[in-house]
PDB file of C-alpha atoms in Angstrom:
ATOM      1  CA  UNK A   1     -86.338 -69.730  95.771  1.00 93.00           C
ATOM      2  CA  UNK A   2     -83.173 -70.557  97.671  1.00 95.00           C
ATOM      3  CA  UNK A   3     -82.149 -67.784 100.052  1.00 96.00           C
ATOM      4  CA  UNK A   4     -79.307 -67.565 102.537  1.00 97.00           C
ATOM      5  CA  UNK A   5     -79.043 -64.683 105.001  1.00 97.00           C
ATOM      6  CA  UNK A   6     -75.988 -64.343 107.228  1.00 97.00           C
ATOM      7  CA  UNK A   7     -75.855 -62.370 110.453  1.00 97.00           C
ATOM      8  CA  UNK A   8     -73.665 -62.012 113.515  1.00 98.00           C
ATOM      9  CA  UNK A   9     -70.560 -60.384 112.093  1.00 98.00           C
ATOM     10  CA  UNK A  10     -68.902 -57.386 113.646  1.00 98.00           C
ATOM     11  CA  UNK A  11     -65.781 -55.915 115.177  1.00 98.00           C
ATOM     12  CA  UNK A  12     -64.116 -57.853 117.957  1.00 98.00           C
ATOM     13  CA  UNK A  13     -60.764 -57.770 119.704  1.00 98.00           C
ATOM     14  CA  UNK A  14     -58.269 -60.579 119.273  1.00 98.00           C
ATOM     15  CA  UNK A  15     -59.160 -63.439 121.573  1.00 98.00           C
ATOM     16  CA  UNK A  16     -62.847 -62.645 121.436  1.00 98.00           C
ATOM     17  CA  UNK A  17     -65.762 -64.650 120.073  1.00 98.00           C
ATOM     18  CA  UNK A  18     -68.542 -64.266 117.564  1.00 98.00           C
ATOM     19  CA  UNK A  19     -71.328 -66.545 116.433  1.00 98.00           C
ATOM     20  CA  UNK A  20     -72.442 -66.291 112.838  1.00 98.00           C
ATOM     21  CA  UNK A  21     -75.874 -67.465 111.780  1.00 98.00           C
ATOM     22  CA  UNK A  22     -77.128 -68.394 108.342  1.00 97.00           C
ATOM     23  CA  UNK A  23     -80.885 -68.537 107.950  1.00 97.00           C
ATOM     24  CA  UNK A  24     -81.825 -70.635 104.950  1.00 96.00           C
ATOM     25  CA  UNK A  25     -85.110 -70.807 103.091  1.00 94.00           C
ATOM     26  CA  UNK A  26     -86.420 -72.460  99.963  1.00 94.00           C
ATOM     27  CA  UNK A  27     -84.774 -75.824 100.585  1.00 92.00           C
ATOM     28  CA  UNK A  28     -84.238 -78.523 103.186  1.00 88.00           C
ATOM     29  CA  UNK A  29     -80.926 -79.277 104.847  1.00 86.00           C
ATOM     30  CA  UNK A  30     -81.695 -82.926 104.084  1.00 84.00           C
ATOM     31  CA  UNK A  31     -81.226 -82.193 100.384  1.00 88.00           C
ATOM     32  CA  UNK A  32     -78.422 -79.619 100.316  1.00 92.00           C
ATOM     33  CA  UNK A  33     -74.818 -79.408 101.383  1.00 92.00           C
ATOM     34  CA  UNK A  34     -74.096 -76.253 103.350  1.00 94.00           C
ATOM     35  CA  UNK A  35     -70.973 -74.532 104.561  1.00 96.00           C
ATOM     36  CA  UNK A  36     -69.148 -71.375 105.606  1.00 98.00           C
ATOM     37  CA  UNK A  37     -66.534 -69.629 103.507  1.00 98.00           C
ATOM     38  CA  UNK A  38     -64.530 -66.454 103.851  1.00 98.00           C
ATOM     39  CA  UNK A  39     -62.698 -63.999 101.688  1.00 98.00           C
ATOM     40  CA  UNK A  40     -60.124 -61.530 102.934  1.00 97.00           C
ATOM     41  CA  UNK A  41     -59.070 -58.523 100.833  1.00 92.00           C
ATOM     42  CA  UNK A  42     -56.714 -59.570  98.061  1.00 94.00           C
ATOM     43  CA  UNK A  43     -57.115 -63.259  98.831  1.00 96.00           C
ATOM     44  CA  UNK A  44     -59.031 -66.111  97.284  1.00 96.00           C
ATOM     45  CA  UNK A  45     -62.220 -67.309  98.892  1.00 96.00           C
ATOM     46  CA  UNK A  46     -61.609 -70.336 101.112  1.00 96.00           C
ATOM     47  CA  UNK A  47     -63.697 -72.983 102.804  1.00 97.00           C
ATOM     48  CA  UNK A  48     -63.784 -72.490 106.569  1.00 98.00           C
ATOM     49  CA  UNK A  49     -66.279 -75.103 107.722  1.00 98.00           C
ATOM     50  CA  UNK A  50     -68.810 -77.326 106.023  1.00 96.00           C
ATOM     51  CA  UNK A  51     -70.684 -80.567 106.382  1.00 93.00           C
ATOM     52  CA  UNK A  52     -69.676 -83.431 104.148  1.00 89.00           C
ATOM     53  CA  UNK A  53     -72.608 -84.538 101.994  1.00 85.00           C
ATOM     54  CA  UNK A  54     -71.223 -88.093 102.127  1.00 85.00           C
ATOM     55  CA  UNK A  55     -71.556 -88.669 105.843  1.00 87.00           C
ATOM     56  CA  UNK A  56     -72.426 -85.338 107.427  1.00 87.00           C
ATOM     57  CA  UNK A  57     -69.087 -85.067 109.178  1.00 91.00           C
ATOM     58  CA  UNK A  58     -67.789 -81.537 109.700  1.00 94.00           C
ATOM     59  CA  UNK A  59     -64.784 -80.201 107.857  1.00 96.00           C
ATOM     60  CA  UNK A  60     -62.727 -77.409 109.374  1.00 97.00           C
ATOM     61  CA  UNK A  61     -59.933 -75.415 107.786  1.00 97.00           C
ATOM     62  CA  UNK A  62     -56.675 -76.312 109.530  1.00 97.00           C
ATOM     63  CA  UNK A  63     -56.104 -72.764 110.751  1.00 97.00           C
ATOM     64  CA  UNK A  64     -59.451 -72.695 112.597  1.00 98.00           C
ATOM     65  CA  UNK A  65     -59.424 -76.174 114.137  1.00 98.00           C
ATOM     66  CA  UNK A  66     -59.866 -76.008 117.880  1.00 98.00           C
ATOM     67  CA  UNK A  67     -61.332 -72.499 117.618  1.00 98.00           C
ATOM     68  CA  UNK A  68     -64.330 -72.673 115.249  1.00 98.00           C
ATOM     69  CA  UNK A  69     -67.314 -75.000 115.324  1.00 98.00           C
ATOM     70  CA  UNK A  70     -70.017 -75.507 112.699  1.00 97.00           C
ATOM     71  CA  UNK A  71     -73.457 -76.642 113.770  1.00 97.00           C
ATOM     72  CA  UNK A  72     -76.974 -76.668 112.423  1.00 95.00           C
ATOM     73  CA  UNK A  73     -80.513 -76.525 113.701  1.00 94.00           C
ATOM     74  CA  UNK A  74     -82.540 -78.339 111.051  1.00 90.00           C
ATOM     75  CA  UNK A  75     -85.829 -77.375 112.680  1.00 91.00           C
ATOM     76  CA  UNK A  76     -84.917 -73.711 112.189  1.00 93.00           C
ATOM     77  CA  UNK A  77     -83.127 -74.263 108.875  1.00 93.00           C
ATOM     78  CA  UNK A  78     -80.193 -72.374 110.320  1.00 96.00           C
ATOM     79  CA  UNK A  79     -76.487 -73.135 110.348  1.00 97.00           C
ATOM     80  CA  UNK A  80     -74.077 -71.547 112.788  1.00 98.00           C
ATOM     81  CA  UNK A  81     -70.382 -70.833 112.942  1.00 98.00           C
ATOM     82  CA  UNK A  82     -69.114 -70.373 116.476  1.00 98.00           C
ATOM     83  CA  UNK A  83     -65.786 -68.575 116.364  1.00 98.00           C
ATOM     84  CA  UNK A  84     -63.646 -68.435 119.489  1.00 98.00           C
ATOM     85  CA  UNK A  85     -60.126 -67.166 120.142  1.00 98.00           C
ATOM     86  CA  UNK A  86     -60.379 -64.949 117.095  1.00 98.00           C
ATOM     87  CA  UNK A  87     -57.197 -63.698 115.472  1.00 98.00           C
ATOM     88  CA  UNK A  88     -56.576 -60.682 113.210  1.00 97.00           C
ATOM     89  CA  UNK A  89     -55.972 -63.111 110.343  1.00 97.00           C
ATOM     90  CA  UNK A  90     -59.588 -64.257 110.665  1.00 98.00           C
ATOM     91  CA  UNK A  91     -60.674 -60.854 109.376  1.00 98.00           C
ATOM     92  CA  UNK A  92     -62.737 -61.402 106.223  1.00 98.00           C
ATOM     93  CA  UNK A  93     -66.199 -61.374 104.764  1.00 98.00           C
ATOM     94  CA  UNK A  94     -67.853 -64.617 105.783  1.00 98.00           C
ATOM     95  CA  UNK A  95     -70.342 -66.272 103.468  1.00 98.00           C
ATOM     96  CA  UNK A  96     -72.816 -69.074 103.853  1.00 97.00           C
ATOM     97  CA  UNK A  97     -73.285 -71.287 100.798  1.00 97.00           C
ATOM     98  CA  UNK A  98     -75.445 -74.215  99.773  1.00 96.00           C
ATOM     99  CA  UNK A  99     -75.387 -76.809  97.019  1.00 94.00           C
ATOM    100  CA  UNK A 100     -78.035 -79.409  96.156  1.00 92.00           C
ATOM    101  CA  UNK A 101     -76.980 -83.019  96.534  1.00 87.00           C
ATOM    102  CA  UNK A 102     -75.985 -84.148  93.053  1.00 85.00           C
ATOM    103  CA  UNK A 103     -73.848 -87.194  93.797  1.00 83.00           C
ATOM    104  CA  UNK A 104     -70.622 -85.424  94.728  1.00 86.00           C
ATOM    105  CA  UNK A 105     -69.376 -83.793  97.888  1.00 90.00           C
ATOM    106  CA  UNK A 106     -68.635 -80.100  97.360  1.00 92.00           C
ATOM    107  CA  UNK A 107     -67.155 -79.550 100.810  1.00 92.00           C
ATOM    108  CA  UNK A 108     -64.890 -77.559 101.064  1.00 92.00           C
ATOM    109  CA  UNK A 109     -64.463 -76.400  97.445  1.00 92.00           C
ATOM    110  CA  UNK A 110     -66.203 -73.031  97.141  1.00 92.00           C
ATOM    111  CA  UNK A 111     -66.416 -73.352  93.344  1.00 91.00           C
ATOM    112  CA  UNK A 112     -68.868 -76.234  93.696  1.00 91.00           C
ATOM    113  CA  UNK A 113     -71.490 -74.349  95.711  1.00 95.00           C
ATOM    114  CA  UNK A 114     -74.362 -72.865  93.715  1.00 94.00           C
ATOM    115  CA  UNK A 115     -76.109 -70.587  96.209  1.00 96.00           C
ATOM    116  CA  UNK A 116     -74.548 -67.838  98.292  1.00 97.00           C
ATOM    117  CA  UNK A 117     -75.590 -65.364 100.928  1.00 98.00           C
ATOM    118  CA  UNK A 118     -74.619 -61.702 100.829  1.00 97.00           C
ATOM    119  CA  UNK A 119     -71.868 -62.139 103.395  1.00 98.00           C
ATOM    120  CA  UNK A 120     -71.175 -60.643 106.806  1.00 98.00           C
ATOM    121  CA  UNK A 121     -68.025 -58.746 107.745  1.00 98.00           C
ATOM    122  CA  UNK A 122     -65.866 -60.018 110.583  1.00 98.00           C
ATOM    123  CA  UNK A 123     -63.077 -57.710 111.726  1.00 98.00           C
ATOM    124  CA  UNK A 124     -60.647 -58.769 114.441  1.00 98.00           C
ATOM    125  CA  UNK A 125     -58.482 -56.031 115.887  1.00 98.00           C
ATOM    126  CA  UNK A 126     -55.090 -56.721 117.439  1.00 94.00           C
TER     127      UNK A 126
END
């Protein structure tokens, strides 16, 4: 059974940092695309950071480039999202998602990911 469990969210002041973790089980990172998404109240879910299944290169949403970094530890089956210089507009529920390799690259389209974690709240105060 595929499971994704996020952790690391919380309340932080603008300019601060958080590191989100997504512990995955039931599959190998060698066989699945994985990424981070977020959804703010009243807004559509959006792709924040993910690894391309074509070449493994990282994708970052334009508004987080230079501030966020996605990384993975395949030995621990864990993917991370390091978030620095946080802004109030980064406030959202952050989700980890995975999709088995099926011949297309789902990154960063959230509609193409099959498996989702429960989400972790990130709140950035001004």
